[in-house]
Short mmCIF file of C-alpha atoms in Angstrom, two decimals:
data_model
loop_
_atom_site.label_atom_id
_atom_site.label_comp_id
_atom_site.label_asym_id
_atom_site.label_seq_id
_atom_site.Cartn_x
_atom_site.Cartn_y
_atom_site.Cartn_z
CA MET A 391 53.37 31.54 -12.46
CA SER A 392 53.87 28.42 -14.60
CA GLU A 393 50.84 26.52 -15.79
CA ILE A 394 49.08 24.10 -13.46
CA TYR A 395 46.62 21.45 -14.63
CA ILE A 396 44.08 19.15 -13.00
CA TYR A 397 43.31 15.56 -14.02
CA ASP A 398 40.80 12.91 -13.06
CA LYS A 399 41.86 10.70 -10.14
CA ASN A 400 42.55 7.68 -12.37
CA ALA A 401 44.10 9.53 -15.32
CA ASP A 402 46.81 7.55 -17.10
CA ASP A 403 47.74 10.33 -19.55
CA LEU A 404 49.15 13.49 -17.97
CA ASP A 405 50.54 14.87 -21.22
CA ASN A 406 47.60 17.16 -22.01
CA MET A 407 45.74 20.19 -20.63
CA GLY A 408 43.67 18.17 -18.21
CA LEU A 409 40.00 18.58 -17.40
CA VAL A 410 39.67 22.36 -17.78
CA GLY A 411 42.92 23.62 -19.32
CA ALA A 412 45.43 25.75 -17.41
CA LEU A 413 44.18 26.73 -13.97
CA MET A 414 44.23 30.35 -12.79
CA PRO A 415 45.37 30.28 -9.15
CA THR A 416 46.06 33.48 -7.26
CA ASP A 417 48.55 31.62 -5.06
CA CYS A 418 50.23 28.22 -5.03
CA ILE A 419 52.67 27.30 -2.24
CA HIS A 420 54.78 24.15 -2.16
CA GLU A 421 56.00 23.01 1.27
CA GLU A 422 58.51 20.21 1.66
CA GLU A 423 60.53 18.70 4.48
CA ALA A 424 63.60 16.52 4.06
CA ASN A 425 62.46 12.89 4.23
CA GLY A 426 59.02 14.18 5.10
CA MET A 427 55.89 15.78 3.75
CA SER A 428 55.54 17.40 0.32
CA GLU A 429 52.33 19.37 -0.11
CA ILE A 430 50.68 22.04 -2.22
CA THR A 431 48.28 24.72 -0.97
CA LEU A 432 46.51 26.42 -3.88
CA GLU A 433 44.11 29.38 -3.88
CA HIS A 434 41.75 29.70 -6.85
CA PRO A 435 39.06 32.35 -7.45
CA TYR A 436 35.53 31.74 -8.69
CA ASP A 437 36.43 32.33 -12.33
CA GLU A 438 33.91 33.02 -15.09
CA TRP A 439 34.83 29.78 -16.92
CA GLY A 440 33.99 27.63 -13.92
CA LYS A 441 37.42 26.06 -13.59
CA TRP A 442 37.13 26.28 -9.82
CA ALA A 443 34.42 23.60 -9.91
CA ALA A 444 36.93 20.99 -11.11
CA PHE A 445 38.55 20.75 -7.70
CA GLU A 446 37.51 17.48 -6.07
CA ASN A 447 39.20 15.20 -3.58
CA GLU A 448 41.48 12.56 -5.12
CA ARG A 449 41.93 14.40 -8.41
CA ILE A 450 45.53 15.00 -9.52
CA LEU A 451 47.28 18.36 -9.86
CA SER A 452 50.31 18.78 -12.10
CA VAL A 453 52.48 21.53 -10.60
CA PRO A 454 55.99 22.67 -11.62
CA VAL A 455 58.08 22.74 -8.45
CA PRO A 456 61.81 22.77 -7.65
CA VAL A 457 63.21 19.27 -7.17
CA ARG A 458 66.65 18.04 -6.25
CA THR A 459 68.06 15.43 -8.58
CA CYS A 460 69.22 12.26 -6.83
CA PRO A 461 72.01 10.14 -8.30
CA GLU A 462 70.69 7.12 -10.17
CA ILE A 463 71.11 3.86 -8.24
CA GLU A 464 71.32 0.44 -9.89
CA GLY A 465 72.10 -2.81 -8.08
CA GLY A 466 72.95 -0.87 -4.95
CA GLN A 467 75.60 1.24 -6.67
CA ILE A 468 75.50 4.85 -7.82
CA VAL A 469 75.50 4.95 -11.61
CA THR A 470 78.73 6.59 -12.78
CA SER A 471 78.51 5.92 -16.52
CA VAL A 472 75.70 7.68 -18.36
CA GLU A 473 74.92 8.20 -22.02
CA LYS A 474 73.70 11.18 -24.01
CA TRP A 475 71.04 10.33 -26.59
CA THR A 476 68.90 12.47 -28.90
CA VAL A 477 65.22 11.96 -29.71
CA LYS A 478 65.04 10.97 -33.37
CA ALA A 479 63.34 13.23 -35.89
CA THR A 480 61.66 10.12 -37.28
CA ALA A 481 60.28 8.91 -33.93
CA SER A 482 56.48 8.80 -33.72
CA LYS A 483 54.56 10.71 -31.06
CA LYS A 484 53.76 7.42 -29.36
CA GLU A 485 57.44 6.48 -29.22
CA ARG A 486 58.38 9.90 -27.83
CA GLY A 487 56.14 9.48 -24.77
CA VAL A 488 57.82 9.44 -21.34
CA PHE A 489 56.15 7.18 -18.77
CA THR A 490 56.30 6.69 -15.02
CA LYS A 491 57.24 3.01 -15.27
CA GLN A 492 59.37 0.61 -17.27
CA THR A 493 56.17 -1.06 -18.50
CA ASN A 494 52.74 0.60 -18.73
CA GLY A 495 52.49 3.54 -16.28
CA ARG A 496 51.17 7.07 -16.70
CA ARG A 497 52.28 9.17 -19.66
CA LYS A 498 54.08 12.22 -18.22
CA LYS A 499 55.39 14.05 -21.28
CA THR A 500 55.95 13.74 -24.99
CA LEU A 501 59.43 14.91 -25.95
CA LYS A 502 60.10 16.90 -29.10
CA PRO A 503 62.38 15.53 -31.84
CA GLY A 504 65.94 16.71 -31.27
CA THR A 505 65.64 16.75 -27.45
CA VAL A 506 68.89 15.64 -25.80
CA VAL A 507 68.41 13.31 -22.83
CA THR A 508 70.62 11.51 -20.33
CA VAL A 509 70.06 7.75 -20.37
CA VAL A 510 70.73 6.31 -16.90
CA ASN A 511 69.32 2.79 -17.21
CA LYS A 512 69.03 0.39 -20.18
CA PRO A 513 67.45 -2.88 -18.97
CA ALA A 514 68.28 -5.71 -21.34
CA ASP A 515 64.78 -7.16 -21.06
CA SER A 516 62.91 -3.92 -21.80
CA ASP A 517 62.10 -1.82 -24.86
CA ARG A 518 62.22 1.33 -22.72
CA TYR A 519 65.20 3.27 -21.36
CA LYS A 520 65.13 5.40 -18.23
CA ILE A 521 66.03 9.00 -19.03
CA LYS A 522 66.47 12.38 -17.39
CA ALA A 523 65.61 15.52 -19.33
CA ALA A 524 65.17 19.20 -18.48
CA ARG A 525 61.55 18.88 -17.34
CA VAL A 526 60.98 15.16 -16.85
CA THR A 527 62.41 11.89 -15.57
CA GLY A 528 60.92 8.61 -16.73
CA TRP A 529 60.91 5.78 -19.27
CA ILE A 530 60.87 6.24 -23.05
CA ALA A 531 60.88 3.78 -25.98
CA SER A 532 64.47 2.93 -26.92
CA ALA A 533 63.41 3.10 -30.58
CA ALA A 534 62.85 6.86 -30.15
CA LEU A 535 66.51 7.55 -29.36
CA GLU A 536 69.83 7.64 -31.14
CA TYR A 537 73.15 7.44 -29.29
CA ASP A 538 75.47 10.45 -29.02
CA GLU A 539 78.18 9.80 -26.41
CA THR A 540 79.05 8.15 -23.10
CA GLU A 541 80.09 10.19 -20.10
CA ILE A 542 81.96 8.75 -17.12
CA ILE A 543 81.24 10.38 -13.77
CA ALA A 544 83.41 10.21 -10.67
CA ASP A 545 81.57 8.74 -7.68
CA ASP A 546 81.17 12.00 -5.79
CA PRO A 547 78.33 14.55 -5.53
CA GLY A 548 80.20 17.34 -7.34
CA SER A 549 80.86 15.24 -10.42
CA ILE A 550 77.32 13.88 -10.52
CA GLU A 551 75.83 17.35 -10.21
CA ALA A 552 78.05 18.60 -13.04
CA VAL A 553 76.23 16.19 -15.35
CA GLN A 554 72.75 16.59 -13.89
CA SER A 555 72.03 19.93 -12.20
CA PRO A 556 71.20 19.31 -8.53
CA TRP A 557 68.18 21.60 -8.64
CA SER A 558 65.66 21.99 -11.42
CA VAL A 559 61.97 22.72 -11.89
CA LYS A 560 59.91 19.74 -13.00
CA ASP A 561 56.24 18.89 -13.14
CA GLN A 562 55.31 16.96 -10.02
CA TYR A 563 51.97 15.36 -9.26
CA PHE A 564 49.84 15.97 -6.18
CA ARG A 565 46.61 14.31 -5.10
CA ILE A 566 43.93 16.57 -3.64
CA TYR A 567 42.78 15.69 -0.13
CA SER A 568 40.99 18.87 0.94
CA VAL A 569 38.79 21.39 -0.89
CA THR A 570 37.43 24.36 1.07
CA ARG A 571 35.12 26.98 -0.43
CA SER A 572 34.87 30.52 0.93
CA LEU A 573 33.30 33.78 -0.19
CA ASP A 574 36.35 34.60 -2.36
CA GLY A 575 37.20 31.26 -3.92
CA VAL A 576 38.52 27.78 -3.27
CA THR A 577 41.44 26.62 -1.13
CA VAL A 578 42.90 23.29 -2.20
CA GLN A 579 45.41 21.12 -0.35
CA ALA A 580 47.16 18.23 -2.05
CA ARG A 581 49.86 15.72 -1.09
CA HIS A 582 52.59 14.47 -3.40
CA ILE A 583 51.34 11.45 -5.30
CA MET A 584 53.87 9.27 -3.47
CA TYR A 585 51.42 9.54 -0.56
CA ASP A 586 49.15 7.19 -2.45
CA MET A 587 51.09 4.67 -0.35
CA LEU A 588 49.86 6.27 2.86
CA GLY A 589 48.15 3.68 5.05
CA ASN A 590 49.01 0.82 2.71
CA VAL A 591 50.04 -2.48 4.29
CA THR A 592 52.11 -5.35 2.93
CA THR A 593 51.98 -9.11 3.20
CA TYR A 594 55.76 -9.32 2.86
CA SER A 595 57.66 -11.00 5.67
CA ASN A 596 61.02 -12.72 5.86
CA ALA A 597 62.28 -14.81 8.71
CA GLY A 598 65.89 -14.73 7.58
CA SER A 599 68.32 -12.13 6.36
CA VAL A 600 68.06 -10.69 2.86
CA PRO A 601 69.69 -7.82 0.94
CA ALA A 602 68.08 -4.44 1.58
CA GLN A 603 66.97 -4.11 -2.07
CA ASP A 604 65.23 -7.49 -1.93
CA ALA A 605 63.37 -6.41 1.20
CA LEU A 606 62.22 -3.19 -0.46
CA ASP A 607 61.05 -5.06 -3.56
CA GLY A 608 59.17 -7.52 -1.36
CA VAL A 609 57.36 -4.74 0.49
CA ILE A 610 56.19 -3.17 -2.80
CA GLU A 611 55.22 -6.46 -4.43
CA GLY A 612 53.30 -7.55 -1.33
CA ALA A 613 51.41 -4.28 -0.87
CA TYR A 614 47.70 -4.79 -0.18
CA VAL A 615 46.80 -1.81 -2.39
CA ASP A 616 48.61 -2.02 -5.74
CA ALA A 617 51.94 -0.18 -5.46
CA SER A 618 53.36 -1.13 -8.87
CA GLU A 619 53.35 2.56 -9.89
CA PHE A 620 56.32 3.10 -7.56
CA GLU A 621 59.98 2.10 -7.92
CA VAL A 622 62.30 1.76 -4.92
CA TYR A 623 66.08 1.75 -4.82
CA THR A 624 68.81 1.71 -2.19
CA ASP A 625 72.57 2.19 -2.28
CA SER A 626 72.86 -0.26 0.64
CA ALA A 627 72.61 -3.38 -1.51
CA ASP A 628 75.15 -5.28 0.59
CA GLU A 629 73.36 -4.48 3.84
CA ARG A 630 71.33 -7.30 5.34
CA THR A 631 67.98 -6.89 6.95
CA GLY A 632 65.76 -9.29 8.86
CA VAL A 633 62.01 -9.17 9.62
#
């Protein structure tokens, strides 16, 4: 079983061994439904190092699980021109950090010099590029990368998957919502961190008709509980929606 780590509920750096180092679960099951729930159920014994005591509601688990890569979407269109870049040998550790957001965000990984990545978004007003790598997707300092080549992809699933494998194992983050202790150990249940939006409400409203992407951005920006950690995209940019 790959290594699983636990972090404090407000951790902004997930590129370390967490609160107690690698956990020692006897079982860890990931359940997922299309367009539905994504949850982890983890069994952990009462170990001699006391790692079991770190399990508390709202703390974050980092768990490697299979994920399906979605095509990158920009401006309502599937991105069909991507670039291969390499992490510079001269890039500092700070520059090599991969984050959850274009600005600020949680640190997810620190890439090694020489790592080849796929750049899928290069905002003109940002010093970070959005990249996909073997174990992580996120934003990295543009200064950490040097250009290799551009690859043009046909706008169909087969071509896109030839560039970015449709299935891979990546570290995903889950927030604990249930901890149950028994005679043998601890049972932990955690929802994907996207469920931090669960129960959130938004002040956004629009009396007219706006593009679907504008409506999505408005919902996130108007969220009562800060939702800036999340990015939303749609390939229905020309669709109109009214509220």
